[in-house]
mmCIF file of C-alpha atoms in Angstrom:
data_model
loop_
_atom_site.group_PDB
_atom_site.id
_atom_site.type_symbol
_atom_site.label_atom_id
_atom_site.label_comp_id
_atom_site.label_asym_id
_atom_site.label_seq_id
_atom_site.Cartn_x
_atom_site.Cartn_y
_atom_site.Cartn_z
ATOM 1 C CA MET M 1256 62.948 -23.770 48.881
ATOM 2 C CA ALA M 1257 62.719 -21.873 45.692
ATOM 3 C CA LEU M 1258 62.286 -25.022 43.684
ATOM 4 C CA ILE M 1259 59.681 -26.218 46.147
ATOM 5 C CA GLY M 1260 57.828 -23.022 45.907
ATOM 6 C CA ALA M 1261 57.899 -23.021 41.970
ATOM 7 C CA SER M 1262 56.656 -26.566 41.942
ATOM 8 C CA ALA M 1263 53.741 -25.791 44.313
ATOM 9 C CA ARG M 1264 52.796 -22.935 42.053
ATOM 10 C CA GLY M 1265 53.039 -25.205 38.886
ATOM 11 C CA GLU M 1266 50.742 -27.671 40.394
ATOM 12 C CA ARG M 1267 48.194 -25.038 41.527
ATOM 13 C CA GLU M 1268 48.129 -23.701 38.029
ATOM 14 C CA GLN M 1269 47.462 -27.278 36.645
ATOM 15 C CA ASP M 1270 44.787 -27.862 39.185
ATOM 16 C CA ARG M 1271 43.113 -24.458 37.981
ATOM 17 C CA ALA M 1272 43.413 -25.397 34.281
ATOM 18 C CA HIS M 1273 42.008 -28.955 35.078
ATOM 19 C CA ARG M 1274 39.100 -27.290 36.894
ATOM 20 C CA ALA M 1275 38.424 -24.841 34.006
ATOM 21 C CA ARG M 1276 38.649 -27.417 31.364
ATOM 22 C CA PRO M 1277 34.875 -28.784 32.070
ATOM 23 C CA LEU M 1278 33.365 -25.065 32.102
ATOM 24 C CA LEU M 1279 35.199 -24.576 28.752
ATOM 25 C CA LEU M 1280 33.798 -27.614 27.325
ATOM 26 C CA ALA M 1281 30.504 -26.642 28.749
ATOM 27 C CA LEU M 1282 30.479 -23.194 27.028
ATOM 28 C CA LEU M 1283 31.438 -24.850 23.625
ATOM 29 C CA SER M 1284 28.642 -27.335 23.901
ATOM 30 C CA LEU M 1285 26.136 -24.426 24.632
ATOM 31 C CA VAL M 1286 27.450 -22.450 21.610
ATOM 32 C CA ALA M 1287 27.295 -25.444 19.281
ATOM 33 C CA LEU M 1288 23.662 -26.124 20.478
ATOM 34 C CA PHE M 1289 22.622 -22.603 19.978
ATOM 35 C CA GLY M 1290 24.128 -22.806 16.358
ATOM 36 C CA LEU M 1291 22.158 -26.116 15.801
ATOM 37 C CA LEU M 1292 18.844 -24.397 16.885
ATOM 38 C CA SER M 1293 19.476 -21.371 14.790
ATOM 39 C CA SER M 1294 20.190 -23.339 11.822
ATOM 40 C CA GLY M 1295 16.980 -25.462 12.350
ATOM 41 C CA ALA M 1296 15.209 -22.334 12.741
ATOM 42 C CA ARG M 1297 16.040 -21.144 9.102
ATOM 43 C CA ALA M 1298 14.256 -24.145 7.415
ATOM 44 C CA VAL M 1299 11.049 -22.575 6.445
ATOM 45 C CA GLU M 1300 7.606 -24.535 6.702
ATOM 46 C CA ALA M 1301 6.237 -25.490 3.404
ATOM 47 C CA ILE M 1302 2.491 -24.253 2.385
ATOM 48 C CA VAL M 1303 0.139 -27.105 1.536
ATOM 49 C CA VAL M 1304 -1.318 -26.009 -1.854
ATOM 50 C CA LYS M 1305 -4.744 -27.422 -1.825
ATOM 51 C CA PRO M 1306 -6.775 -27.491 -5.094
ATOM 52 C CA ASP M 1307 -9.942 -26.164 -3.671
ATOM 53 C CA GLN M 1308 -8.231 -23.069 -1.975
ATOM 54 C CA ASP M 1309 -8.181 -20.040 -4.329
ATOM 55 C CA LYS M 1310 -5.862 -17.764 -2.393
ATOM 56 C CA TYR M 1311 -2.981 -17.822 0.314
ATOM 57 C CA ASP M 1312 -1.427 -14.806 2.249
ATOM 58 C CA VAL M 1313 2.154 -15.486 1.450
ATOM 59 C CA THR M 1314 3.490 -12.643 3.404
ATOM 60 C CA SER M 1315 2.315 -14.002 6.867
ATOM 61 C CA LEU M 1316 3.086 -17.519 5.970
ATOM 62 C CA GLY M 1317 6.944 -16.850 4.696
ATOM 63 C CA GLU M 1318 9.853 -15.784 6.608
ATOM 64 C CA LEU M 1319 11.589 -12.298 5.928
ATOM 65 C CA TYR M 1320 15.273 -11.915 5.706
ATOM 66 C CA GLU M 1321 16.996 -8.510 5.772
ATOM 67 C CA GLY M 1322 20.652 -7.061 6.020
ATOM 68 C CA ARG M 1323 22.023 -10.248 4.331
ATOM 69 C CA GLY M 1324 23.700 -8.124 1.412
ATOM 70 C CA ASP M 1325 23.727 -9.281 -2.061
ATOM 71 C CA ARG M 1326 23.670 -12.983 -1.404
ATOM 72 C CA LEU M 1327 21.322 -15.081 0.613
ATOM 73 C CA GLN M 1328 21.878 -18.633 1.944
ATOM 74 C CA ILE M 1329 19.247 -20.579 3.434
ATOM 75 C CA GLU M 1330 17.855 -23.951 4.119
ATOM 76 C CA THR M 1331 15.172 -25.340 1.959
ATOM 77 C CA ALA M 1332 12.091 -26.858 3.226
ATOM 78 C CA PRO M 1333 12.107 -30.620 3.978
ATOM 79 C CA GLY M 1334 10.770 -32.851 1.149
ATOM 80 C CA PRO M 1335 8.563 -35.988 1.240
ATOM 81 C CA ASP M 1336 11.888 -37.895 2.329
ATOM 82 C CA GLY M 1337 12.527 -35.359 5.110
ATOM 83 C CA TYR M 1338 15.694 -34.209 3.482
ATOM 84 C CA VAL M 1339 16.650 -30.422 4.108
ATOM 85 C CA GLY M 1340 19.100 -28.925 1.452
ATOM 86 C CA ARG M 1341 20.496 -25.481 1.108
ATOM 87 C CA MET M 1342 20.271 -22.813 -1.667
ATOM 88 C CA ALA M 1343 21.908 -19.601 -2.256
ATOM 89 C CA VAL M 1344 20.462 -16.774 -4.125
ATOM 90 C CA GLN M 1345 22.349 -13.727 -5.679
ATOM 91 C CA ALA M 1346 20.728 -10.356 -5.916
ATOM 92 C CA SER M 1347 19.742 -9.068 -9.190
ATOM 93 C CA VAL M 1348 22.054 -6.180 -8.992
ATOM 94 C CA PRO M 1349 25.482 -6.969 -7.376
ATOM 95 C CA GLY M 1350 26.462 -4.923 -4.324
ATOM 96 C CA THR M 1351 22.958 -4.108 -3.204
ATOM 97 C CA ASN M 1352 21.249 -5.054 0.104
ATOM 98 C CA PRO M 1353 17.586 -6.234 -0.733
ATOM 99 C CA GLY M 1354 14.921 -7.708 1.495
ATOM 100 C CA TRP M 1355 14.141 -11.422 0.734
ATOM 101 C CA LEU M 1356 10.773 -13.285 1.565
ATOM 102 C CA VAL M 1357 11.265 -16.946 1.687
ATOM 103 C CA PHE M 1358 8.361 -19.452 1.492
ATOM 104 C CA ALA M 1359 7.995 -23.084 0.414
ATOM 105 C CA LEU M 1360 4.916 -24.876 -1.517
ATOM 106 C CA THR M 1361 4.234 -28.537 -1.372
ATOM 107 C CA ASN M 1362 1.798 -30.409 -3.798
ATOM 108 C CA PRO M 1363 0.296 -33.425 -2.278
ATOM 109 C CA THR M 1364 -2.020 -34.063 -5.115
ATOM 110 C CA ALA M 1365 -1.319 -36.369 -8.167
ATOM 111 C CA GLU M 1366 -1.727 -33.673 -10.509
ATOM 112 C CA ARG M 1367 0.355 -30.697 -11.577
ATOM 113 C CA VAL M 1368 -0.647 -27.361 -9.954
ATOM 114 C CA VAL M 1369 -0.275 -24.018 -11.284
ATOM 115 C CA ARG M 1370 -0.502 -20.759 -9.004
ATOM 116 C CA TRP M 1371 0.255 -17.285 -9.540
ATOM 117 C CA LEU M 1372 2.202 -15.255 -7.233
ATOM 118 C CA VAL M 1373 0.815 -11.681 -7.014
ATOM 119 C CA ALA M 1374 2.217 -8.565 -5.557
ATOM 120 C CA PRO M 1375 0.058 -5.332 -5.985
ATOM 121 C CA ARG M 1376 2.221 -2.461 -7.169
ATOM 122 C CA TYR M 1377 -0.094 -0.119 -5.017
ATOM 123 C CA THR M 1378 -2.674 -0.383 -2.382
ATOM 124 C CA LEU M 1379 -4.427 2.500 -0.627
ATOM 125 C CA ALA M 1380 -4.847 0.701 2.752
ATOM 126 C CA ASN M 1381 -1.276 0.899 4.732
ATOM 127 C CA SER M 1382 0.234 3.427 2.166
ATOM 128 C CA ARG M 1383 0.947 6.000 4.863
ATOM 129 C CA VAL M 1384 0.708 9.648 4.870
ATOM 130 C CA PHE M 1385 4.161 10.902 5.082
ATOM 131 C CA TRP M 1386 6.279 9.407 2.356
ATOM 132 C CA PRO M 1387 3.763 7.125 1.161
ATOM 133 C CA GLU M 1388 4.488 4.037 -0.876
ATOM 134 C CA LEU M 1389 3.481 4.876 -4.396
ATOM 135 C CA ASP M 1390 3.187 2.860 -7.467
ATOM 136 C CA ALA M 1391 6.532 0.966 -7.804
ATOM 137 C CA GLY M 1392 7.670 -2.662 -8.543
ATOM 138 C CA ARG M 1393 7.588 -5.012 -5.557
ATOM 139 C CA ILE M 1394 9.234 -8.165 -6.531
ATOM 140 C CA ALA M 1395 12.521 -8.079 -8.537
ATOM 141 C CA ALA M 1396 12.984 -11.814 -8.943
ATOM 142 C CA VAL M 1397 11.975 -15.184 -7.656
ATOM 143 C CA THR M 1398 14.464 -17.883 -7.353
ATOM 144 C CA PRO M 1399 13.262 -21.562 -6.795
ATOM 145 C CA SER M 1400 15.295 -24.213 -5.139
ATOM 146 C CA LEU M 1401 14.369 -26.827 -8.005
ATOM 147 C CA GLY M 1402 13.759 -26.066 -11.811
ATOM 148 C CA PHE M 1403 13.622 -22.904 -13.786
ATOM 149 C CA ARG M 1404 12.938 -19.411 -12.624
ATOM 150 C CA PRO M 1405 9.254 -18.665 -12.569
ATOM 151 C CA GLU M 1406 7.829 -16.857 -15.626
ATOM 152 C CA PRO M 1407 6.914 -13.243 -14.864
ATOM 153 C CA LEU M 1408 3.484 -12.468 -16.433
ATOM 154 C CA LYS M 1409 2.450 -8.961 -17.880
ATOM 155 C CA SER M 1410 0.415 -6.813 -15.659
ATOM 156 C CA ASP M 1411 -0.335 -3.006 -15.126
ATOM 157 C CA ARG M 1412 -1.206 -3.309 -11.448
ATOM 158 C CA ALA M 1413 0.929 -6.024 -10.123
ATOM 159 C CA ASP M 1414 3.943 -8.116 -10.312
ATOM 160 C CA VAL M 1415 2.927 -11.630 -11.371
ATOM 161 C CA PHE M 1416 5.073 -14.870 -11.514
ATOM 162 C CA ARG M 1417 3.601 -18.180 -12.690
ATOM 163 C CA LEU M 1418 4.694 -20.900 -10.245
ATOM 164 C CA ASN M 1419 4.458 -24.741 -11.129
ATOM 165 C CA LEU M 1420 4.454 -27.593 -8.939
ATOM 166 C CA GLU M 1421 4.694 -30.970 -10.003
ATOM 167 C CA PRO M 1422 2.852 -34.029 -8.067
ATOM 168 C CA GLY M 1423 4.361 -34.619 -4.579
ATOM 169 C CA GLN M 1424 7.043 -32.044 -5.001
ATOM 170 C CA THR M 1425 8.147 -29.463 -2.208
ATOM 171 C CA ILE M 1426 10.004 -26.231 -3.453
ATOM 172 C CA THR M 1427 11.261 -23.347 -1.715
ATOM 173 C CA PHE M 1428 11.128 -19.978 -3.295
ATOM 174 C CA ALA M 1429 13.223 -16.696 -2.502
ATOM 175 C CA ALA M 1430 11.591 -13.562 -3.653
ATOM 176 C CA GLU M 1431 13.825 -10.597 -3.843
ATOM 177 C CA LEU M 1432 11.840 -7.503 -2.810
ATOM 178 C CA ALA M 1433 12.157 -4.298 -4.895
ATOM 179 C CA SER M 1434 10.853 -2.029 -2.180
ATOM 180 C CA GLN M 1435 11.825 -1.006 1.464
ATOM 181 C CA GLN M 1436 8.453 -1.858 2.785
ATOM 182 C CA VAL M 1437 7.288 -5.398 2.468
ATOM 183 C CA PRO M 1438 4.679 -5.734 0.037
ATOM 184 C CA PRO M 1439 1.503 -8.003 0.525
ATOM 185 C CA LEU M 1440 2.126 -11.053 -1.436
ATOM 186 C CA PHE M 1441 -0.603 -13.624 -2.261
ATOM 187 C CA LEU M 1442 -0.769 -16.966 -4.076
ATOM 188 C CA TRP M 1443 -3.726 -17.148 -6.313
ATOM 189 C CA ASP M 1444 -5.550 -19.836 -8.358
ATOM 190 C CA PRO M 1445 -5.155 -18.263 -11.952
ATOM 191 C CA ASN M 1446 -8.975 -18.731 -12.836
ATOM 192 C CA ALA M 1447 -10.055 -17.246 -9.402
ATOM 193 C CA TYR M 1448 -7.659 -14.043 -9.868
ATOM 194 C CA GLN M 1449 -8.811 -13.569 -13.426
ATOM 195 C CA SER M 1450 -12.643 -13.722 -12.252
ATOM 196 C CA LYS M 1451 -12.080 -11.225 -9.327
ATOM 197 C CA GLN M 1452 -10.110 -8.860 -11.815
ATOM 198 C CA GLN M 1453 -13.109 -8.921 -14.206
ATOM 199 C CA ASP M 1454 -15.335 -8.115 -11.419
ATOM 200 C CA ARG M 1455 -13.345 -5.299 -10.286
ATOM 201 C CA MET M 1456 -13.065 -3.964 -13.785
ATOM 202 C CA LEU M 1457 -17.081 -4.095 -14.050
ATOM 203 C CA PHE M 1458 -17.285 -2.173 -10.658
ATOM 204 C CA ASN M 1459 -14.698 0.515 -11.686
ATOM 205 C CA GLY M 1460 -16.405 1.011 -15.048
ATOM 206 C CA VAL M 1461 -19.621 1.936 -13.233
ATOM 207 C CA LEU M 1462 -17.971 4.352 -11.082
ATOM 208 C CA LEU M 1463 -16.011 5.937 -13.987
ATOM 209 C CA GLY M 1464 -19.300 6.275 -15.549
ATOM 210 C CA ILE M 1465 -21.177 7.993 -12.874
ATOM 211 C CA THR M 1466 -18.435 10.286 -12.072
ATOM 212 C CA GLY M 1467 -17.821 11.175 -15.787
ATOM 213 C CA LEU M 1468 -21.521 12.039 -16.220
ATOM 214 C CA LEU M 1469 -21.625 14.263 -13.047
ATOM 215 C CA ALA M 1470 -18.531 16.030 -14.237
ATOM 216 C CA ILE M 1471 -19.825 16.680 -17.760
ATOM 217 C CA PHE M 1472 -23.427 17.531 -16.316
ATOM 218 C CA LEU M 1473 -22.019 19.923 -13.709
ATOM 219 C CA THR M 1474 -19.943 21.807 -16.298
ATOM 220 C CA ALA M 1475 -23.003 22.257 -18.666
ATOM 221 C CA ILE M 1476 -24.934 23.672 -15.840
ATOM 222 C CA PHE M 1477 -22.255 26.342 -15.506
ATOM 223 C CA ALA M 1478 -23.050 27.516 -18.673
ATOM 224 C CA ALA M 1479 -26.466 28.288 -17.877
ATOM 225 C CA ASN M 1480 -26.197 29.464 -14.388
ATOM 226 C CA HIS M 1481 -22.782 31.456 -13.575
ATOM 227 C CA ARG M 1482 -22.973 30.735 -9.825
ATOM 228 C CA ALA M 1483 -19.574 29.714 -8.203
ATOM 229 C CA ILE M 1484 -20.914 26.576 -6.752
ATOM 230 C CA PHE M 1485 -21.319 24.968 -9.772
ATOM 231 C CA PRO M 1486 -17.736 25.263 -11.294
ATOM 232 C CA ALA M 1487 -16.425 24.457 -7.799
ATOM 233 C CA THR M 1488 -18.482 21.245 -7.593
ATOM 234 C CA ALA M 1489 -17.538 20.394 -11.188
ATOM 235 C CA LEU M 1490 -13.907 20.858 -10.401
ATOM 236 C CA VAL M 1491 -14.316 18.139 -7.620
ATOM 237 C CA ALA M 1492 -15.884 15.919 -10.045
ATOM 238 C CA TRP M 1493 -13.100 16.277 -12.685
ATOM 239 C CA THR M 1494 -10.181 15.652 -10.112
ATOM 240 C CA VAL M 1495 -12.376 12.541 -8.745
ATOM 241 C CA LEU M 1496 -12.455 11.423 -12.207
ATOM 242 C CA ALA M 1497 -8.778 11.784 -12.850
ATOM 243 C CA TYR M 1498 -7.985 10.148 -9.504
ATOM 244 C CA PHE M 1499 -9.949 7.091 -10.454
ATOM 245 C CA CYS M 1500 -8.389 7.090 -13.926
ATOM 246 C CA VAL M 1501 -5.179 6.583 -12.245
ATOM 247 C CA ASP M 1502 -6.441 4.212 -9.265
ATOM 248 C CA PHE M 1503 -8.141 1.950 -11.936
ATOM 249 C CA GLY M 1504 -5.462 1.827 -14.189
ATOM 250 C CA LEU M 1505 -7.049 3.570 -17.125
ATOM 251 C CA TRP M 1506 -3.828 5.805 -17.736
ATOM 252 C CA ASN M 1507 -1.771 2.561 -18.268
ATOM 253 C CA LYS M 1508 -4.265 1.378 -20.904
ATOM 254 C CA LEU M 1509 -4.435 4.801 -22.629
ATOM 255 C CA PHE M 1510 -0.787 5.550 -22.646
ATOM 256 C CA PRO M 1511 2.281 3.011 -22.450
ATOM 257 C CA VAL M 1512 3.416 4.463 -18.868
ATOM 258 C CA GLY M 1513 5.295 2.275 -16.456
ATOM 259 C CA PRO M 1514 4.800 2.121 -12.452
ATOM 260 C CA GLU M 1515 7.146 5.312 -12.170
ATOM 261 C CA ARG M 1516 5.230 7.499 -14.208
ATOM 262 C CA THR M 1517 1.897 6.119 -12.641
ATOM 263 C CA SER M 1518 3.433 7.308 -9.384
ATOM 264 C CA LEU M 1519 3.650 10.846 -10.768
ATOM 265 C CA TYR M 1520 0.144 10.747 -12.136
ATOM 266 C CA ARG M 1521 -1.133 9.436 -8.794
ATOM 267 C CA ALA M 1522 0.748 12.348 -6.728
ATOM 268 C CA ALA M 1523 -0.857 14.982 -9.170
ATOM 269 C CA ALA M 1524 -4.296 13.648 -8.784
ATOM 270 C CA GLU M 1525 -4.356 13.501 -4.968
ATOM 271 C CA ALA M 1526 -3.018 16.960 -4.953
ATOM 272 C CA SER M 1527 -5.650 18.344 -7.388
ATOM 273 C CA LEU M 1528 -8.277 16.517 -5.367
ATOM 274 C CA ALA M 1529 -7.247 18.128 -2.101
ATOM 275 C CA ALA M 1530 -6.919 21.641 -3.879
ATOM 276 C CA SER M 1531 -10.468 21.211 -5.415
ATOM 277 C CA LEU M 1532 -11.904 20.429 -1.999
ATOM 278 C CA VAL M 1533 -10.661 23.581 -0.449
ATOM 279 C CA LEU M 1534 -11.799 25.636 -3.474
ATOM 280 C CA PHE M 1535 -15.296 23.852 -3.112
ATOM 281 C CA LEU M 1536 -15.593 24.961 0.775
ATOM 282 C CA TYR M 1537 -14.708 28.431 -0.138
ATOM 283 C CA ALA M 1538 -17.409 28.741 -2.679
ATOM 284 C CA PHE M 1539 -20.072 26.583 -1.175
ATOM 285 C CA LEU M 1540 -19.823 28.120 2.361
ATOM 286 C CA ARG M 1541 -19.499 31.538 1.096
ATOM 287 C CA ILE M 1542 -16.153 32.285 2.742
ATOM 288 C CA GLY M 1543 -15.714 35.289 0.414
ATOM 289 C CA LEU M 1544 -18.329 37.231 2.456
ATOM 290 C CA TRP M 1545 -16.270 36.829 5.694
ATOM 291 C CA HIS M 1546 -13.549 38.952 7.044
ATOM 292 C CA GLY M 1547 -10.519 40.023 4.637
ATOM 293 C CA TRP M 1548 -7.835 38.122 6.478
ATOM 294 C CA ILE M 1549 -10.033 34.864 6.290
ATOM 295 C CA ARG M 1550 -10.513 35.156 2.638
ATOM 296 C CA THR M 1551 -6.728 35.916 2.107
ATOM 297 C CA ALA M 1552 -5.996 32.892 4.283
ATOM 298 C CA PHE M 1553 -7.999 30.581 2.095
ATOM 299 C CA TRP M 1554 -6.855 31.866 -1.198
ATOM 300 C CA GLY M 1555 -3.313 31.162 0.001
ATOM 301 C CA TRP M 1556 -4.247 27.772 1.113
ATOM 302 C CA ILE M 1557 -5.900 27.210 -2.273
ATOM 303 C CA ALA M 1558 -2.614 28.459 -4.067
ATOM 304 C CA ALA M 1559 -0.521 26.206 -1.971
ATOM 305 C CA GLN M 1560 -2.492 23.083 -2.826
ATOM 306 C CA TRP M 1561 -2.293 23.704 -6.485
ATOM 307 C CA ALA M 1562 1.517 24.286 -6.109
ATOM 308 C CA LEU M 1563 1.717 20.632 -4.784
ATOM 309 C CA VAL M 1564 0.501 19.592 -8.479
ATOM 310 C CA VAL M 1565 3.616 21.304 -9.880
ATOM 311 C CA LEU M 1566 5.626 19.662 -7.196
ATOM 312 C CA ALA M 1567 4.537 16.237 -8.293
ATOM 313 C CA LEU M 1568 6.322 16.596 -11.389
ATOM 314 C CA ILE M 1569 9.584 16.933 -9.365
ATOM 315 C CA ASP M 1570 9.094 14.718 -6.426
ATOM 316 C CA PRO M 1571 5.897 12.561 -6.456
ATOM 317 C CA GLN M 1572 6.518 10.883 -2.963
ATOM 318 C CA MET M 1573 7.027 14.410 -1.311
ATOM 319 C CA ALA M 1574 3.903 16.061 -3.207
ATOM 320 C CA SER M 1575 1.523 12.933 -2.333
ATOM 321 C CA GLY M 1576 2.631 13.273 1.336
ATOM 322 C CA LEU M 1577 1.901 16.715 1.451
ATOM 323 C CA ALA M 1578 -1.485 16.417 -0.256
ATOM 324 C CA ARG M 1579 -2.404 13.546 2.159
ATOM 325 C CA ALA M 1580 -1.379 15.539 5.122
ATOM 326 C CA SER M 1581 -3.324 18.583 3.760
ATOM 327 C CA THR M 1582 -6.225 16.349 3.239
ATOM 328 C CA VAL M 1583 -6.336 15.570 7.065
ATOM 329 C CA LEU M 1584 -6.270 19.249 7.697
ATOM 330 C CA ILE M 1585 -9.171 20.020 5.140
ATOM 331 C CA ALA M 1586 -11.120 17.227 6.546
ATOM 332 C CA GLY M 1587 -10.864 18.666 10.036
ATOM 333 C CA VAL M 1588 -11.251 22.431 9.194
ATOM 334 C CA GLY M 1589 -14.222 21.606 6.757
ATOM 335 C CA THR M 1590 -15.853 19.597 9.526
ATOM 336 C CA GLY M 1591 -15.501 22.220 12.141
ATOM 337 C CA LEU M 1592 -16.855 24.905 9.733
ATOM 338 C CA ILE M 1593 -19.778 22.964 8.442
ATOM 339 C CA VAL M 1594 -20.887 22.288 12.187
ATOM 340 C CA TYR M 1595 -20.265 25.815 13.151
ATOM 341 C CA LEU M 1596 -22.326 27.173 10.240
ATOM 342 C CA ALA M 1597 -24.963 24.748 10.850
ATOM 343 C CA LEU M 1598 -25.414 25.756 14.345
ATOM 344 C CA ARG M 1599 -25.547 29.313 13.346
ATOM 345 C CA GLY M 1600 -28.323 28.532 10.906
ATOM 346 C CA GLN M 1601 -26.592 28.880 7.389
ATOM 347 C CA ASP M 1602 -28.895 27.113 4.913
ATOM 348 C CA ARG M 1603 -25.927 25.553 2.872
ATOM 349 C CA ALA M 1604 -24.208 23.821 5.890
ATOM 350 C CA PRO M 1605 -26.717 20.970 6.590
ATOM 351 C CA PRO M 1606 -26.976 19.523 3.053
ATOM 352 C CA LEU M 1607 -23.241 19.337 3.079
ATOM 353 C CA HIS M 1608 -22.837 17.554 6.265
ATOM 354 C CA PRO M 1609 -23.616 13.978 5.570
ATOM 355 C CA GLY M 1610 -21.236 13.883 2.528
ATOM 356 C CA TRP M 1611 -18.399 15.483 4.371
ATOM 357 C CA MET M 1612 -18.591 13.004 7.052
ATOM 358 C CA LEU M 1613 -17.185 10.470 4.809
ATOM 359 C CA LEU M 1614 -13.890 12.040 4.341
ATOM 360 C CA PRO M 1615 -12.882 11.152 7.985
ATOM 361 C CA VAL M 1616 -14.165 7.561 7.247
ATOM 362 C CA TRP M 1617 -11.625 7.466 4.096
ATOM 363 C CA LEU M 1618 -8.638 8.908 5.925
ATOM 364 C CA PRO M 1619 -8.067 5.968 8.272
ATOM 365 C CA THR M 1620 -7.125 3.707 5.320
ATOM 366 C CA TRP M 1621 -3.763 5.346 5.868
ATOM 367 C CA PRO M 1622 -2.360 3.970 9.126
ATOM 368 C CA ASP M 1623 -0.545 6.829 10.510
ATOM 369 C CA VAL M 1624 -3.710 9.308 10.254
ATOM 370 C CA PRO M 1625 -4.946 10.047 13.662
ATOM 371 C CA ALA M 1626 -8.159 8.256 14.838
ATOM 372 C CA MET M 1627 -11.229 10.301 13.825
ATOM 373 C CA PRO M 1628 -14.298 10.481 16.217
ATOM 374 C CA VAL M 1629 -16.498 8.323 13.528
ATOM 375 C CA PRO M 1630 -17.091 4.644 13.637
ATOM 376 C CA VAL M 1631 -14.672 3.831 10.748
ATOM 377 C CA VAL M 1632 -13.933 0.319 11.877
ATOM 378 C CA VAL M 1633 -17.192 -0.935 10.411
ATOM 379 C CA VAL M 1634 -16.346 0.363 7.040
ATOM 380 C CA PRO M 1635 -14.945 -2.602 4.904
ATOM 381 C CA VAL M 1636 -11.496 -1.822 3.468
ATOM 382 C CA ALA M 1637 -12.589 -2.737 -0.050
ATOM 383 C CA VAL M 1638 -15.380 0.124 0.171
ATOM 384 C CA ARG M 1639 -13.001 2.722 1.557
ATOM 385 C CA PRO M 1640 -11.118 3.788 -1.854
ATOM 386 C CA VAL M 1641 -14.441 4.679 -3.460
ATOM 387 C CA ALA M 1642 -15.271 7.192 -0.660
ATOM 388 C CA PRO M 1643 -14.252 10.167 -3.053
ATOM 389 C CA ALA M 1644 -17.116 9.135 -5.520
ATOM 390 C CA VAL M 1645 -19.458 8.969 -2.583
ATOM 391 C CA VAL M 1646 -18.363 12.369 -1.415
ATOM 392 C CA LEU M 1647 -18.787 13.668 -4.861
ATOM 393 C CA VAL M 1648 -22.236 12.271 -5.034
ATOM 394 C CA CYS M 1649 -23.351 13.744 -1.623
ATOM 395 C CA ALA M 1650 -21.719 17.198 -2.750
ATOM 396 C CA TRP M 1651 -24.122 17.022 -5.800
ATOM 397 C CA THR M 1652 -27.019 16.354 -3.507
ATOM 398 C CA ALA M 1653 -26.151 19.410 -1.606
ATOM 399 C CA VAL M 1654 -25.713 21.757 -4.485
ATOM 400 C CA ALA M 1655 -28.749 20.249 -6.544
ATOM 401 C CA PRO M 1656 -31.285 22.521 -4.472
ATOM 402 C CA ASN M 1657 -29.383 25.485 -5.543
ATOM 403 C CA MET M 1658 -30.262 24.618 -9.334
ATOM 404 C CA ALA M 1659 -33.810 25.835 -8.858
ATOM 405 C CA THR M 1660 -32.790 29.146 -10.182
ATOM 406 C CA VAL M 1661 -31.219 27.759 -13.359
#
């Protein structure tokens, strides 16, 4: 009986094993299918480079890889024959964990195509308020699946790489990112990019000239009329001029500084601009004639703003973040004071109102700034960085009527 029972149990176990085998095979098939689908998804789709198109947004057309360590293995884009290969890329610094942006380019024409891969080192839009992304290198290296590494070109404002595509060639590129935030990457036609830079330099020169003339003129006016509004307005003009010198790359042309030093100058310029705006409000709205605790609070605020300039020498990112946060506070407090005093009938508040309202228009270029009750969406992004100059001009129009006694 014991032998019969053992035999029956063995048969039942074999029967269960036979029934479980198809289920196991099905699971293995699903795993294999999932692996095939995953590997196929890694093949990037090639960007067709057309001779008549000047600019491509590589950031939106490429694929981002993060958390892969110091070595990346990917599949290349299929060539004209449909063949999909593999490439391995080593990080510039062993042991690091950078991000990678992978994209592919194909040249369908019968001529050689040359394009520039451009990554701006700083853009005001999307630079954030707290812990902002200041001037820094964005691309550490670019590795192609075929041929030699792209040639880096010298530029003060962007990381630029020269990419060459032979007729009918498809090449996959892996760009090693040098920053935590994914930068905007663009593929430019060299002639179109240089033409745009020349137009921008002309526009920047006009702004620098106007701002410089206003700064010198307001400083000279103070020599003839010692009223407090003139040095306060002149200080705003000089800080705006310093901000433009950094933002337009003038410091890089006058002094041999790198992106790291440019971030220091930018943080100091932003802190100085915020401090000059508080001082301008204090002088123009006659805050000194108010209650003693209000005067003390404003002088403490002004001292704290100028302390951020010193902090920029130690930690530019923290100083810039605090300066931008204080600028939001300055815009809100200033708007409230101007509206309140205008309703109370003060003669200086109404002329300042149009210019000051541009500050809430400028601030939403940082994405984590709360929405302001003004129609900011209709303001082009390219115009927003010049709002400090417009604010300065409007401040000048507010100050001009007070020159009658000069």
